[in-house]
Every structure is written in structure tokens, then in C-alpha cells.
Amino acid sequence: MNRRTFVSGALTLVALPAIAHAHPVHASAAVADVRGRRVEITLTATPEDLQEALRRASGRVLDIDTDADIDALAHAYVEDRFTLEGPQGPLPLTWVGCEITDETARLFFEFKLPKDPSGVTVRSAVFFELTPAHINRVQVRRGRRSVTHRFRATDPAAPLMR
Amino acid sequence: MIPSHKPRAVTYAPRVLRDQICIVAGLVLISTPALAGSGGPYPVAADPFRQLEELLPTPTTTRTGSGAPGHQYWQQDVDYDIEVRLDDEKQQVQGHERIRYENNSPDTLSYLWLQLDANIYSPTSDRAMAASAPGFDRVSYRSFRRLLEGLTFDGSVKLSKVTDKRGRDLDYTVVGTMMRIDLPKDLKSGKSFVFDIDWSYAINDSSKIPGRTGYERFDDGTIIYEIAQWFPRLAAYEDVNGWQNKQYLGAGEFTLEFGDYDVEITVPADHIVASTGALSNPRDVLTAKQRDRLQEAETAKAPVFIVTPDEAKEAEQGKTQSTKTWRFKAKNVRDFAFASSKKFIWDARQVEVAGEPVWAMSYYPNEGEPLWSKYSTKSIIHTLDVYGRYAFEYPYPAAISVNGPVGGMEYPMICFNGPRPEKDGTYTKRTKYGLISVIIHEVGHNFFPMIVNSDERQWTWMDEGLNTFLQYRTEQEWEPNYPSRRGEPSKITDYMRSDNQVPIMTNSESLLQFGNNAYAKTATALNVLRETVMGRELFDHAFSQYATRWKFRRPMPADFFRTMEDASAIDLDWFWRGWFYTTDHVDIGIVGITENVLETGDPDVDKPKLKAERDAEPETLSKRGDAELPTWADSDKDIYDFYNDYDELDVTDTDRKRWKKRRSRLDADEAALRDSHKRFYSVEFENVGGLVMPIILDVAFENGRHQEVRIPAEVWRKDPKRVRKLLIVDDPIVSITLDPHLETADTDLSNNAWPPKVQKTRFQLYKERKKKNPMQEAGMGDGPKMKDDPGPGEDQASEGGR
Ligand SMILES: [Zn+2]
């Protein structure tokens, strides 16, 4: 069952921030290190956001600190929501693993760029299903150069390198 | 910048020495040239030590240059008498209020501004209109339901009466979440105006429209109400900005006036009400048993159930048409909130604060158990204790934590906190600490901004940042190794390094990232200030001075900056400028190190040493290539003379005579210094990130000893980009580490070591670690690599998108 998908037509939509705290703190941060043709990505999120996202995606009450299949679920989740796309289509994602501590959840994965990486776009749509107010930051580093993208639900993709 | 190290280079000729190296008469201290030139003159505008005067407002009679309230400080006074009815059938609030507004300002007012926060729940509100529409390639049903509700739900304020105390209508205009009442005649300084308002509004269902207030309906139809921002409240009128009548858009919170409240809350007779203030009619609303238990709780050592879990369960089953009216009075508060439900378990314990009794109480449904009875009230008491030591002793008669639909929100004496265990009563470690942390945070808000009444709508950091800093301290005093989220400098480096930031000194609605900016960056800055820049004692004194000066008053950012300096005698302008007014980050690197040797001066000691060093230098490639080259001299030895045999490093009689003469001129101290075998290391640092910070070094010596060197940030005064520091030591240095305790939020550790160390990224470290399990790391077995690790360079594609 594809419960999460709903394609909206001509509706006017209004963003309602979900306030779980005096101020909503809904953000993830990713660092993408470009080394030659490899892009190594570390995505950092709050463990609560990741747990909630995996609960929704799997449809069961799980504990990201103890459940055995978190690695596989997290892999499937980023595969779906964090993409690099070239002119020939999506680039394959290689899962490295995840690390969950008291304070943060970190997901590690990588992509291999095509020979000409100029047309590649990066899209981070993680956690937008939890609240439309979510923001995903992706810092792309290549040597000493760095550019940071900020993605919102309205605007989840950008050229990888400017 | 990769640090480099040159082997010591020695030249046998006295030189003019640079920098802070002192010249000792008669002794020769030799220095190799710096590896890179100093940054040279820099524009004045870039001077991080420039004083803040140009940015801070000019001191006035209401706010002094030392950061204290001035001799003519004033603030308005607003008292409220309110009767409110909670309609449990229609989920509505109906209220009547009488407001007494006292104009303590020196100004004459011709109108008053009031806040109607519930207007944010109008489908045509500025918040709804200004919010950008999400791009939905996919929407959950829950999100979609929320969106539809948002389009149709009208929770705005319906005003049925706005009159003076004699019942004569007042002219008023509603502008979004603000209402202006035009006064029948000007309100002069020192005079007061009394008026009445009747209003009602529909309460938002939190499952569809979450917010800082709302109701939660459970599967069996029972409801918890958390009611806040519910009555027309006076906007602040103050000495700096006049009326604070910025619209309520959802992110920026409030700023309000202090006053006394007398509130009568009418609810279904089976409800328990938790509220700001002290209950003044317990006989009307509590059973004899409940009153007895309260009396027991006055002296109990642990929280006592006033309503037990079983009693709450029983109440959930009942149904009543009758009502009860709970009356609460609160003195000197800036706002008033309450919660009501028949689901509430209620536990309480009275503690003594500064000789006065304070009720620490928690209200929660059975769905919150067993977590809430174990941790909530204890967390409240602990918070009052720790904040009391850092700020001032808690001055109110109650501190309350309520579990309901709101995830975490603070009001005077009462706060709403969301975490609950799973349906089966188990809970994760994460939920447990999440609950304790949010209670500490929200109870802590009583101090900032409920009592130190900063303007939340304008400056989020003044309450969230200061509060998060003390939350961190309180968590660390709860139990050893408490998993705090924010406060440690190393936890914010990822954020500080990124682009697209705004300074902390940015209006609340414009803050790009609330969590990182107003909360974490401020808390980290204060932590760095306390641990690294000022020291705990000075910081704690200055911080509590700020809190005490502005208790029950309205501070502005400059009052905080100035008080911290005024109370400590430390010029912190560079710190405020860097951390609060810029988006610079900390990245200091070691550029290079030069070792300087002190020569003995005795040519029979020094020259042979130098000669050996020179002869040991490797032959250059071109020299080696030219070795076999035929030269003129092969056929004409006549071109050789004295200089062809002369070696400047041979010891001559003249050298010995000169040395004898010089030695006879050395006094005892100079001779002792010469024989001390001191070593001189000139270390050059570069400020890559722009934020000036103290330089903290761990120096490791050849003999295994370590020494910590702490150089204050003022070292950057002459040149904010590059500095050189001389270390005079007894033993050879083998390595130097910058920021060894990760206390300065240095964002790039790759340039923090000499000799340089390759700094791996988090990604690389993780990948390496994952290759081995702990047994393999311990050298046991030589098992295969983990299945899901493709190894570097492999191109193992996973299955495509599902
Ligand atoms: Zn807060």
C-alpha cells in the first residue's frame, strides 16, 4: 500500500508548522565531500526525526536505539528521499551505514559521479513528510570550495556544484 | 592551511630579532625568518576588537552604560480580572475580562494595542498567507488533513463587547493579531484606564492544527485542554521601541507587561485544573481527601498523589453536566495559562525556596505513566534549585508541568510538555531524557523570559539562548554524563562552518535556523565564555548580576552585553561582535614552527656544531649534476687564493679573543641564562575562520611531559589574521595540539596539530570503524569485512529506488 503518496492537483496549500517545542526545530544537515568521482555523504538528523520517519515508513512502532533492522530501514529511507541525479537518470546510492547516539543520528552513504558531473542535481527530501516546515541543509565540499544548499518541501533540489 | 616545520636553521651572525623575543645583552638569540609574512595592515572595519559603541544604543536615563536599569527606568502595569468558561461540548473559550492599565511611562497615550493571538488561526491570517506553500510530490494523509483543516478552521477571536468600565463602547480596530483601542481621552503619564472586553473563540484540535495551545481528544472521546494566549492581552509599551505591536506570525513569541491576575475558570465539575497562580478557593473545587493529601505534600520528601492514577481512570468514565469554578490569583506575572481535563493524575510536593513555600506539581493522564510520576515533579524541583543558583531564587508560589498535546511551551508558573511512553507503558531511553530535558527547559523559562522579561518576538536568543545554556548546566547536575543536546562547543561546529547563516542578533521571524542559531549557538557562546574566556567564577557572578538587575524588568541585548562586562571588568566587545553580530566561525590553524637555539658564544663550542650541521645538509640536485663538470680551474690553478681555503666556520684566534672579551662583560644573570639551555619556539598561527578566540595549546615534550598553554584572545589585537607566539621551554618539543579539549568550537581540526596530522572526515572515520567489529579491533580473529560495506572505490550499487 502506498499510503505516503498523494499527488496534489490545483489545490492551494497552506503550510502549518508543527510545533513540538516552543520553536520548531526541524532540520537536517548533510555534508557531501566530493573526492574525484566519489561523493561521500554524512547526513545528520535528530534521532527523533529519524525514528518518526522510520515508524511511518515501516508502519510499526520501533525503537531506533534497539531494533535490529534500523540499518536496513534507514538505507531504504534515504534511497527514496536523498538522490543525486545526472542527465542519464538517478545515480546509484551505495549504503555505508548509520550511527545513532543520544544526540544525533548520522547516515553514511555515497554516490559515484559520471565523468562530467556538471549536470548532476542533489535532492534531499528527507523528513518533509513529518512537517512541511522541515529544512534540509546540504553542504557540498570539493577541495577548499564549499557551497551550502537549503532545501524546503517547496524546493528540494539544486545543482550539486555551482 | 597545512602547517610546516623547518628544521632549525642557524646562522652565525647576530641579527635583529623580531616580535616578542627579548634581546639579552651579550647573548645571541638567533631566529629563522618567519615562514610567511604577517597579514599586514587590515581595514579598520575588519578589526574584531573595535569597540561596540557604534552598534549599541546610546545609554539613557532608563538604561545605563553599565547595563543596569537607569534611575528613570519605568514599565507599564496591567492587571486583569477574568472570568472564563471552557465549553467542553463545542471546545470553545468564552471570556469576560476587566483590564486596568497603568501608564507609568512619561508619555501621553491616545490608544492602546492589545494582542489577539488566536487570530493566527484565522484562515486569512498573515501567518497563513505568508507561509510558503509546500511543494508536494507526496503528502501524507495526516499532512493533507492538516492542510484542509488549516483552510477551513476559524479559531479567531470573536469580540462581543469592548467598553469602558461604565459600559460605554470603545472604538477599536483589529489589525491581524493586534487590536488598537482608541481611548476616549488621552491617557496622561501616571494615570490609569479601566476597560472591559467580552470575547470567545474556538479552540484548535492539536491533531490537525498543532500550536502552543489546543486540545487533544483521546480515542474514548475524553479531552485534555491546554489553554494559552487565550485572552486579549496588552502589548508592551516600552522606552526603547514604544509599542511592540509586531504581528504574531508563529515563530517569534511574545513580550508582555507585568501585572496581577484574578482569574475564575469554569469547567465541567469532574475536571482538574492546573493554572498559573495560587488556587484561592480549594474548598469549592477539591474534595476533603484531596485537601488532606495537599497538606501531606507540604512536608513530604517525595511527590504525593493528590489525584491517583486509579482516581483519574475512574473520572474518565464519568459524565457530568454540572460545572465548578476554580479561582486562581497570581501576582507580578506577565501572562496566564491553564490546563483542564478529567484525565489528570495530579502529584505535588512543596519545597522551600528562600524561606517561602513553592508547590512543584505535575498533571498528566494515565497515558503518561509510569514516566511522569517518576520524573516530572523531581525535574521541576531540580530546575528551581540549579537556576536559583545561577540566576536568582524562584519568586513564585508554584511551578507546574502538564502533559498534553503541546510538545513544549512555557508560561508563568506553568508549562506544557509532550513526551509520553509507548502505549504498552514501556519507554525508550530517548523518551526518558527527552522528557526530563523538556521539563528542565520549559520550567527554566520561568526565569528567562517570564521574569527577566526580554522581548521574545524580537530577540529569540535572549530567552532561548540563555535558557538553553542553563538547561545544559541543570542537565549536567542531574546525573553524571547526562546526554545533553546542546552546549558543548564541538556539537555546533558543523553548523558554524556552513554558509547561509544569519547572525544571532537577528529578528526572530528572520532566523533561518532557530535550533542552531538562537538556541545552540547562543548556549555554546555562553559556555565558551564561561569555560574558556572569563572563567567560571567571573562569569557566574556577572551572569547572576544580569539576571538580578533585570528580574521583573525588561532588558535589551545591550543590557546583557554591558552587564557582563560591567560586573567582570573584562572587555568582551570582541566576543559579542564575533559571536553575536557576525557569522564568522572559529578556525585557527598552526602555520609553522621555528625552533631557535641559544648559542653559547664560545666559538670552540658553537662553530664545530654549526659546521657539522652544515656538512650534513643534503647535496642539491643541481650540485650533484654539476659535480663532474669541467671548469676553468682544472687547467688554471692560479685563480685560487686565500678565500678558497677559508671556512667561515673554522675557529680563529680573533674569534677566541672576541669571545673572551664578551664573556668578561656578562654579568652573573646573563651567564646563568646563557647556561640555562632554554629552547625558544616561535609558533605562528593563522585565523582562518575570522572569529578571534583564545589560543589553547597542548605542548608535548620529548621527555613525555605535557604542558597546557592558554593565550587570551587579545593576542589577535595587532593582527586578527596572523600572530606569532614565542614559547620558551626547557625541553625539546615533539608536538603541539591546538584546542586539545575542543572547547572553542574550532570547525576545522585538520590544521590544529604540529607536526600536521591528516584529519579524517566523519565519513572516513565511520567507514574505517565499520570495517572491524570490536573483536577484530581487539586483534581477535581475522574475519571477513562486514557485508554491507563495499570498501573504498568499489561501485556496489544497491537496488534502485523503490
Ligand atoms: Zn524555549
PDB file of N, CA and C and ligand atoms in Angstrom, chain A residues 21-22, chain B residues 410 441-442 445 464 467 519, ligand 1:
ATOM      1  N   HIS A  21       7.843  22.081  20.134  1.00  0.00           N
ATOM      2  CA  HIS A  21       8.664  22.755  21.118  1.00  0.00           C
ATOM      3  C   HIS A  21       8.238  24.206  21.019  1.00  0.00           C
ATOM      4  N   ALA A  22       8.718  25.036  21.930  1.00  0.00           N
ATOM      5  CA  ALA A  22       8.344  26.440  21.839  1.00  0.00           C
ATOM      6  C   ALA A  22       8.650  26.977  20.449  1.00  0.00           C
TER       7      ALA A  22
ATOM      8  N   GLU B 410       6.141  27.285  27.403  1.00  0.00           N
ATOM      9  CA  GLU B 410       6.243  27.840  28.737  1.00  0.00           C
ATOM     10  C   GLU B 410       5.330  29.040  28.962  1.00  0.00           C
ATOM     11  N   HIS B 441      13.883  22.586  30.507  1.00  0.00           N
ATOM     12  CA  HIS B 441      13.880  23.754  29.603  1.00  0.00           C
ATOM     13  C   HIS B 441      12.662  24.649  29.870  1.00  0.00           C
ATOM     14  N   GLU B 442      11.487  24.045  29.895  1.00  0.00           N
ATOM     15  CA  GLU B 442      10.275  24.868  29.986  1.00  0.00           C
ATOM     16  C   GLU B 442      10.096  25.456  31.390  1.00  0.00           C
ATOM     17  N   HIS B 445      12.262  28.413  31.667  1.00  0.00           N
ATOM     18  CA  HIS B 445      11.756  29.638  31.032  1.00  0.00           C
ATOM     19  C   HIS B 445      11.051  30.564  32.028  1.00  0.00           C
ATOM     20  N   GLU B 464      15.730  32.029  24.658  1.00  0.00           N
ATOM     21  CA  GLU B 464      16.047  30.635  24.316  1.00  0.00           C
ATOM     22  C   GLU B 464      17.533  30.323  24.530  1.00  0.00           C
ATOM     23  N   ASN B 467      18.391  30.443  28.303  1.00  0.00           N
ATOM     24  CA  ASN B 467      17.712  29.318  28.945  1.00  0.00           C
ATOM     25  C   ASN B 467      18.357  27.988  28.561  1.00  0.00           C
ATOM     26  N   TYR B 519      19.160  29.016  19.870  1.00  0.00           N
ATOM     27  CA  TYR B 519      19.323  28.098  20.994  1.00  0.00           C
ATOM     28  C   TYR B 519      20.795  27.693  21.138  1.00  0.00           C
TER      29      TYR B 519
HETATM   30 ZN    ZN C   1      12.382  27.513  24.877  1.00  0.00          ZN
END
